[in-house]
CSV table of C-alpha atoms in Angstrom, one decimal:
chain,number,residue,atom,x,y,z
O,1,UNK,CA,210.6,23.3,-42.9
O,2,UNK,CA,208.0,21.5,-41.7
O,3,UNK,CA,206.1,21.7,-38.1
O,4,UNK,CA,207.6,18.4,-36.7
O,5,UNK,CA,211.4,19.7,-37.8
O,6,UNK,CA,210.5,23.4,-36.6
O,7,UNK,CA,209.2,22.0,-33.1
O,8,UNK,CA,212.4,19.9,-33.1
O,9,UNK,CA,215.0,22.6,-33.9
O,10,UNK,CA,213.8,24.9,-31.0
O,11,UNK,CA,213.7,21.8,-28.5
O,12,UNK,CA,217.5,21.3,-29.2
O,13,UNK,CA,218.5,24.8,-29.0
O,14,UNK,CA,219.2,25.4,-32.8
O,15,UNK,CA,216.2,28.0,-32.9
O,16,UNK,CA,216.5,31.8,-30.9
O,17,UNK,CA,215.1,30.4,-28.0
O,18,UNK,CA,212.9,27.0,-26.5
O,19,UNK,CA,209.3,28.2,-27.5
O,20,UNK,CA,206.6,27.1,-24.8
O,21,UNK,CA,203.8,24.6,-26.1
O,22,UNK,CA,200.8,27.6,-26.8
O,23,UNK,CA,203.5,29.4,-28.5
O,24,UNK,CA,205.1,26.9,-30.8
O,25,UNK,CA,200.8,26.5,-31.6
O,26,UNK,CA,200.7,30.3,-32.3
O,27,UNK,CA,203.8,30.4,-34.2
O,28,UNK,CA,202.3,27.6,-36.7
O,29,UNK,CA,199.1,29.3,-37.2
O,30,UNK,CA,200.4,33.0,-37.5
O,31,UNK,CA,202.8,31.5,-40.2
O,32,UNK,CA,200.1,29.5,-42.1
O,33,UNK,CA,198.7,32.9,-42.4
O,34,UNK,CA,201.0,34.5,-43.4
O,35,UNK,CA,202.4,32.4,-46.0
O,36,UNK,CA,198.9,32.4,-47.4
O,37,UNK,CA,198.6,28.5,-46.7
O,38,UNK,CA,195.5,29.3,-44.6
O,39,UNK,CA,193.3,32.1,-46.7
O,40,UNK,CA,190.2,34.4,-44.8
O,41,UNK,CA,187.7,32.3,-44.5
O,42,UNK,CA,189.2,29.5,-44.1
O,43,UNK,CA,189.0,26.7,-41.2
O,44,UNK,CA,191.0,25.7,-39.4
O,45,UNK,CA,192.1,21.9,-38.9
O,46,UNK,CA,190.4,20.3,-36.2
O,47,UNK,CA,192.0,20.8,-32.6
O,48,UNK,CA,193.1,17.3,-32.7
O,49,UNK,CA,194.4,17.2,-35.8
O,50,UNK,CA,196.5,20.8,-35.3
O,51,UNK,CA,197.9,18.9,-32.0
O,52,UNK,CA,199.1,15.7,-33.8
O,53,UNK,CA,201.0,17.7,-36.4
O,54,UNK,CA,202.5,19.8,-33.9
O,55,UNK,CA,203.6,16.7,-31.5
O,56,UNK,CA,201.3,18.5,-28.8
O,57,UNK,CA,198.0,17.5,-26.6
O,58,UNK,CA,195.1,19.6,-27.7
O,59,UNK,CA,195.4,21.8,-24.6
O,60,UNK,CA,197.9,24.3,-25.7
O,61,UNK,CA,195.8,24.1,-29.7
O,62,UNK,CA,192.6,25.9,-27.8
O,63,UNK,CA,194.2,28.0,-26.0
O,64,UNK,CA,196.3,29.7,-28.9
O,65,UNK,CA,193.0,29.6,-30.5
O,66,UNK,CA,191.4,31.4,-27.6
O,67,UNK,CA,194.3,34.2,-27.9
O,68,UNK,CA,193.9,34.6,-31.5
O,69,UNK,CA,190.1,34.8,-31.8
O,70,UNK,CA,190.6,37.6,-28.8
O,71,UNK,CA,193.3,39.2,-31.7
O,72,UNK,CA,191.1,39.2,-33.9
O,73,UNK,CA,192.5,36.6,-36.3
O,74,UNK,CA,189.9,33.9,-35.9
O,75,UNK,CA,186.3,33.5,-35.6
O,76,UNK,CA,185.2,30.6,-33.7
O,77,UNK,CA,182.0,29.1,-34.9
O,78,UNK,CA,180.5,27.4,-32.0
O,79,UNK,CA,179.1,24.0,-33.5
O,80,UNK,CA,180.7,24.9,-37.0
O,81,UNK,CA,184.5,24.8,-36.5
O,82,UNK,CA,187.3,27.8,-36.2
O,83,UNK,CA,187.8,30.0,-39.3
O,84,UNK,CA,190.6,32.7,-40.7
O,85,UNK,CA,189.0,36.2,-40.3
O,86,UNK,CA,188.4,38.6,-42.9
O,87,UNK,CA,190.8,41.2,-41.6
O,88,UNK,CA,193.1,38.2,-40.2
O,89,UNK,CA,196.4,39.8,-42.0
O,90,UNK,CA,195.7,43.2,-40.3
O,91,UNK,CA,195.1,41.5,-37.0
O,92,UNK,CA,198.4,39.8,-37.1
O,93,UNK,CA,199.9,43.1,-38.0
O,94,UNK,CA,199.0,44.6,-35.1
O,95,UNK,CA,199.8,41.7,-33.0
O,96,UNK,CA,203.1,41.2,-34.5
O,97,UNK,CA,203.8,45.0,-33.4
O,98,UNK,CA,202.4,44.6,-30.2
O,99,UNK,CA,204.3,41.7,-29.7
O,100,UNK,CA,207.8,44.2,-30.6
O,101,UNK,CA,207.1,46.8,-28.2
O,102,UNK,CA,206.3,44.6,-25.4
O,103,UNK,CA,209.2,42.1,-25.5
O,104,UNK,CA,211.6,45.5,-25.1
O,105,UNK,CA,210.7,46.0,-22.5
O,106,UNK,CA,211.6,44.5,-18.6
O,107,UNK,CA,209.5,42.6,-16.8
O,108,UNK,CA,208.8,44.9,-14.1
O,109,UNK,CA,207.1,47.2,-16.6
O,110,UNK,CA,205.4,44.0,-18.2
O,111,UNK,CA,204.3,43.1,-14.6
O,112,UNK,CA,203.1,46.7,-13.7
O,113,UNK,CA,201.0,46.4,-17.2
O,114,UNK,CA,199.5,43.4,-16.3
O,115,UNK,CA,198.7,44.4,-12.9
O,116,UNK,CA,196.3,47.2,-14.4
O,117,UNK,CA,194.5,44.5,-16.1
O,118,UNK,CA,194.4,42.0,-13.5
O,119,UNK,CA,193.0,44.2,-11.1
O,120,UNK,CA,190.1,45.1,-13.5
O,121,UNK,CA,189.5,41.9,-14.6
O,122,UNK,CA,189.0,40.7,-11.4
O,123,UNK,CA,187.0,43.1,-9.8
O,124,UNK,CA,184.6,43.4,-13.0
O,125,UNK,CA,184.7,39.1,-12.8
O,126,UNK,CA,183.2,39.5,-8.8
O,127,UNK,CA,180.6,41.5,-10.6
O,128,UNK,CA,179.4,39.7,-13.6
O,129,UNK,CA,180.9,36.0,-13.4
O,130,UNK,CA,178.2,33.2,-14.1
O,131,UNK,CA,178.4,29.5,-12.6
O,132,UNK,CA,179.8,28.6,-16.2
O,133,UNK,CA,182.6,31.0,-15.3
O,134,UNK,CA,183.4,29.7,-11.6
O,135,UNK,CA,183.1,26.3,-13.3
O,136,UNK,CA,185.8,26.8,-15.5
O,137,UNK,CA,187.9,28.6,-12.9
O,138,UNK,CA,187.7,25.9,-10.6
O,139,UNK,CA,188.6,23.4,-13.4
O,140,UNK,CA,191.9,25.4,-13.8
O,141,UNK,CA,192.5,25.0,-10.3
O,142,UNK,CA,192.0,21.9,-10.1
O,143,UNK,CA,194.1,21.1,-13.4
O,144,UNK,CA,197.0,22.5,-11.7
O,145,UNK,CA,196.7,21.3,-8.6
O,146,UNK,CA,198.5,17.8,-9.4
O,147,UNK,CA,200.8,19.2,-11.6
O,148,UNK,CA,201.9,21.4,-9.5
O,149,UNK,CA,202.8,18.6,-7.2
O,150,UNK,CA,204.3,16.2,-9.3
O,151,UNK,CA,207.7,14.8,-9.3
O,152,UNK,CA,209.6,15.9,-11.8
O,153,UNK,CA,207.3,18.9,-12.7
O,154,UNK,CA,205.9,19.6,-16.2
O,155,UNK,CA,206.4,23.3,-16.4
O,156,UNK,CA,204.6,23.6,-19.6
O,157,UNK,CA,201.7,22.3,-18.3
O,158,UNK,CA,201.8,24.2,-15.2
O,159,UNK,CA,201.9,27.4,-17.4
O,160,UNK,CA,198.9,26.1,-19.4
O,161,UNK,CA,196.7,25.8,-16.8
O,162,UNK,CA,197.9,28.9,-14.9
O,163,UNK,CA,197.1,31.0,-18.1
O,164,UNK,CA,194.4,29.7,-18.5
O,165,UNK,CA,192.4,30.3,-15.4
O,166,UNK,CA,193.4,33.8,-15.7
O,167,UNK,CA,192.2,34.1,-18.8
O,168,UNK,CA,188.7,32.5,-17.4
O,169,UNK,CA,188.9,35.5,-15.1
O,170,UNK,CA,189.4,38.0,-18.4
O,171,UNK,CA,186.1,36.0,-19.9
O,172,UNK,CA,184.0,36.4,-16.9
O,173,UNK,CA,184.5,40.4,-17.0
O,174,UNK,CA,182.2,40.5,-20.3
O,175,UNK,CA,184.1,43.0,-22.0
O,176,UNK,CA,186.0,41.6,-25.0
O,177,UNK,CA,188.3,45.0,-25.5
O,178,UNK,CA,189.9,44.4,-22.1
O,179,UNK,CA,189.8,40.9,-22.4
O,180,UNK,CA,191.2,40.9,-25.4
O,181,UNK,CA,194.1,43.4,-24.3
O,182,UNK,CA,194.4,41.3,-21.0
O,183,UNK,CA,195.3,38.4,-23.1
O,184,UNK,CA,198.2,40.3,-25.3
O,185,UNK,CA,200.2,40.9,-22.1
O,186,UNK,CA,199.6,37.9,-20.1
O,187,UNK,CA,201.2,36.0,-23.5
O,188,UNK,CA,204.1,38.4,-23.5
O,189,UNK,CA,204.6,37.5,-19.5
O,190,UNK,CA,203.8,34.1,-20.2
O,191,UNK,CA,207.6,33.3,-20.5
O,192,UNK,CA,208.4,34.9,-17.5
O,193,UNK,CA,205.2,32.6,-15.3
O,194,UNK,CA,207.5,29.5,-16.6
O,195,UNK,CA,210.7,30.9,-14.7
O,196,UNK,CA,209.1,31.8,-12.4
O,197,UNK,CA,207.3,28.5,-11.6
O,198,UNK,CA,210.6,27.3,-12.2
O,199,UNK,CA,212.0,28.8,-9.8
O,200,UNK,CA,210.2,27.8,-6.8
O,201,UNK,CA,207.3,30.1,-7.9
O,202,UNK,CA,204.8,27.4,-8.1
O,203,UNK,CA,204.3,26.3,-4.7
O,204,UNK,CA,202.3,29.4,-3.8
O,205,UNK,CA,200.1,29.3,-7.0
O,206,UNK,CA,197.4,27.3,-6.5
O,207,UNK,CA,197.3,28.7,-3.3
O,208,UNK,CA,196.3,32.2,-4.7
O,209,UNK,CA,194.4,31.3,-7.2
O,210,UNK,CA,192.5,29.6,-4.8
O,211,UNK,CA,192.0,33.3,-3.0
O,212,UNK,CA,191.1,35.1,-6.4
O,213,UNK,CA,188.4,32.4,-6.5
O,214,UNK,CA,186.7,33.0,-3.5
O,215,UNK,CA,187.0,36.9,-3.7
O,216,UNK,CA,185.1,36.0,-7.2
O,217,UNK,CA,182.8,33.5,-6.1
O,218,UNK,CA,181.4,35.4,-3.5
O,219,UNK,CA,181.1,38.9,-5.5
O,220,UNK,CA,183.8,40.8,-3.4
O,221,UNK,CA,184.7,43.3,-6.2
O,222,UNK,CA,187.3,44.5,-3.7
O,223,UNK,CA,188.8,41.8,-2.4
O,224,UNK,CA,189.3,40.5,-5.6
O,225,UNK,CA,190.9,43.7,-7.1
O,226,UNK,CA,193.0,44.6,-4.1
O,227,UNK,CA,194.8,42.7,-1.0
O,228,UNK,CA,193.1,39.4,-1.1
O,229,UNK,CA,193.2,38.8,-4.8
O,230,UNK,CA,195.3,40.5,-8.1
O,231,UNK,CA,197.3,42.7,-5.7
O,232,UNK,CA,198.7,39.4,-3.6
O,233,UNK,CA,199.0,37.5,-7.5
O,234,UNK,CA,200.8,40.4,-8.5
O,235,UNK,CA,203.4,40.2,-5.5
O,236,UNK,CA,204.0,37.2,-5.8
O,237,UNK,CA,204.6,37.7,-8.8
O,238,UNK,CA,207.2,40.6,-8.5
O,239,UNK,CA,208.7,39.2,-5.5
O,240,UNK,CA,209.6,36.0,-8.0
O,241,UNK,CA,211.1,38.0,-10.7
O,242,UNK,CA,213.6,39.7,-8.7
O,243,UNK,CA,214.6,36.7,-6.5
O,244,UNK,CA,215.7,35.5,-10.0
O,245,UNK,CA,216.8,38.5,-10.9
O,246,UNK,CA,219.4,38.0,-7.6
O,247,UNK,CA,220.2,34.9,-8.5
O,248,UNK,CA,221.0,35.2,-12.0
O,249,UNK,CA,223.4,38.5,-11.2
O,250,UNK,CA,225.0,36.5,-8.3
O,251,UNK,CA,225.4,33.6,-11.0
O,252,UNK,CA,227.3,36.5,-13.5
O,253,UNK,CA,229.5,37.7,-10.4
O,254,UNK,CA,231.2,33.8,-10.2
């Protein structure tokens, strides 16, 4: 089966379940490993290339890239291209396990996990962040702003651009084991952000990322770890999952 068929299959329900944009890119890569189709040491297409096989714009390509170089499974080669790892088939071992244990699980326990790495993220990004980190941050931001006010909504793309200023937050810690745990379980909630923005989650959004960017900006380590910056993201985030948890059990009681 080939990518375009694949991609088609789970947008007309015949696959387990509608796969979001970044991880119908993962899905191709990890199975282009797997199948031996791309070897160690090998590189990768070109993002633009991987995106018009997949149907896709080249947003969603770099950021699965991102999350798999954080896994391990690539090595991005500034100036030179993206290549397979030597230990890529180990790397998506361990992935594919963490992967398991995380999606049995509920999302309040996926949420309190996250929340431990949000917080440290944050407050180690007030400390060490660069201009080329608030730069990117604030292109996130401003990314999602439209989106998040357009008419009908493209909740793909919101979840793009939402993951991907917090993972501009995990880069401007500068510490690649906690960034690269940090990315793990924001890719396990990732399905849970779309629902959420979904429903009616998205209107606060930018919003609070705009607050996490200030407590950063201006180096409050506290701020950004406590009330005025993961801990209010975090809320809002739980307060979300169990309105639709209300709604979905007042939907099963009809």
């Amino acid at each position: 089966m080939d990518a375009g068929t694949g991609r088609q299959d789970m947008m007309n329900g015949r696959g387990k379940k509608q796969l979001s944009r970044l991880e119908l890119v993962l899905e191709h890569i990890k199975q282009r490993i797997a199948d031996g189709s791309l070897r160690p040491g090998d590189q990768l297409p070109p993002e633009l290339e991987l995106a018009r096989e997949l149907g896709l714009s080249r947003t969603p390509v770099r950021e699965a890239v991102k999350v798999l170089a954080a896994a391990g499974v690539l090595i991005v080669k500034h100036g030179h291209g993206t290549f397979v790892s030597a230990g890529a088939q180990a790397s998506l071992g361990q992935l594919l396990l963490f992967e398991i244990y995380m999606k049995d699980t509920t999302p309040q326990k996926l949420m309190e996990v996250r929340l431990l790495f949000e917080r440290a993220c944050a407050e180690l990004a007030a400390q060490r962040r660069t201009e080329a980190d608030l730069a990117e941050m604030r292109a996130c931001i401003e990314r999602l702003r439209p989106l998040a006010g357009a008419d009908p909504i493209d909740f793909d793309a919101t979840v793009e651009a939402d993951l991907a200023f917090h993972r501009a937050i995990y880069r401007a810690a500068k510490n690649e084991l906690v960034e690269t745990l940090a990315n793990f379980v924001l890719t396990m909630v990732s399905g849970w952000l779309r629902r959420s923005h979904a429903h009616g989650g998205l209107a606060d959004t930018v919003r609070l990322h705009e607050i996490m960017y200030t407590m950063i900006e201006t180096r409050n380590s506290g701020g950004a770890r406590e009330a005025y910056g993961a801990e209010v993201n975090m809320e809002h985030f739980r307060r979300i999952l169990e309105q639709m948890g209300a709604r979905e059990d007042e939907a099963d009681r009809r």
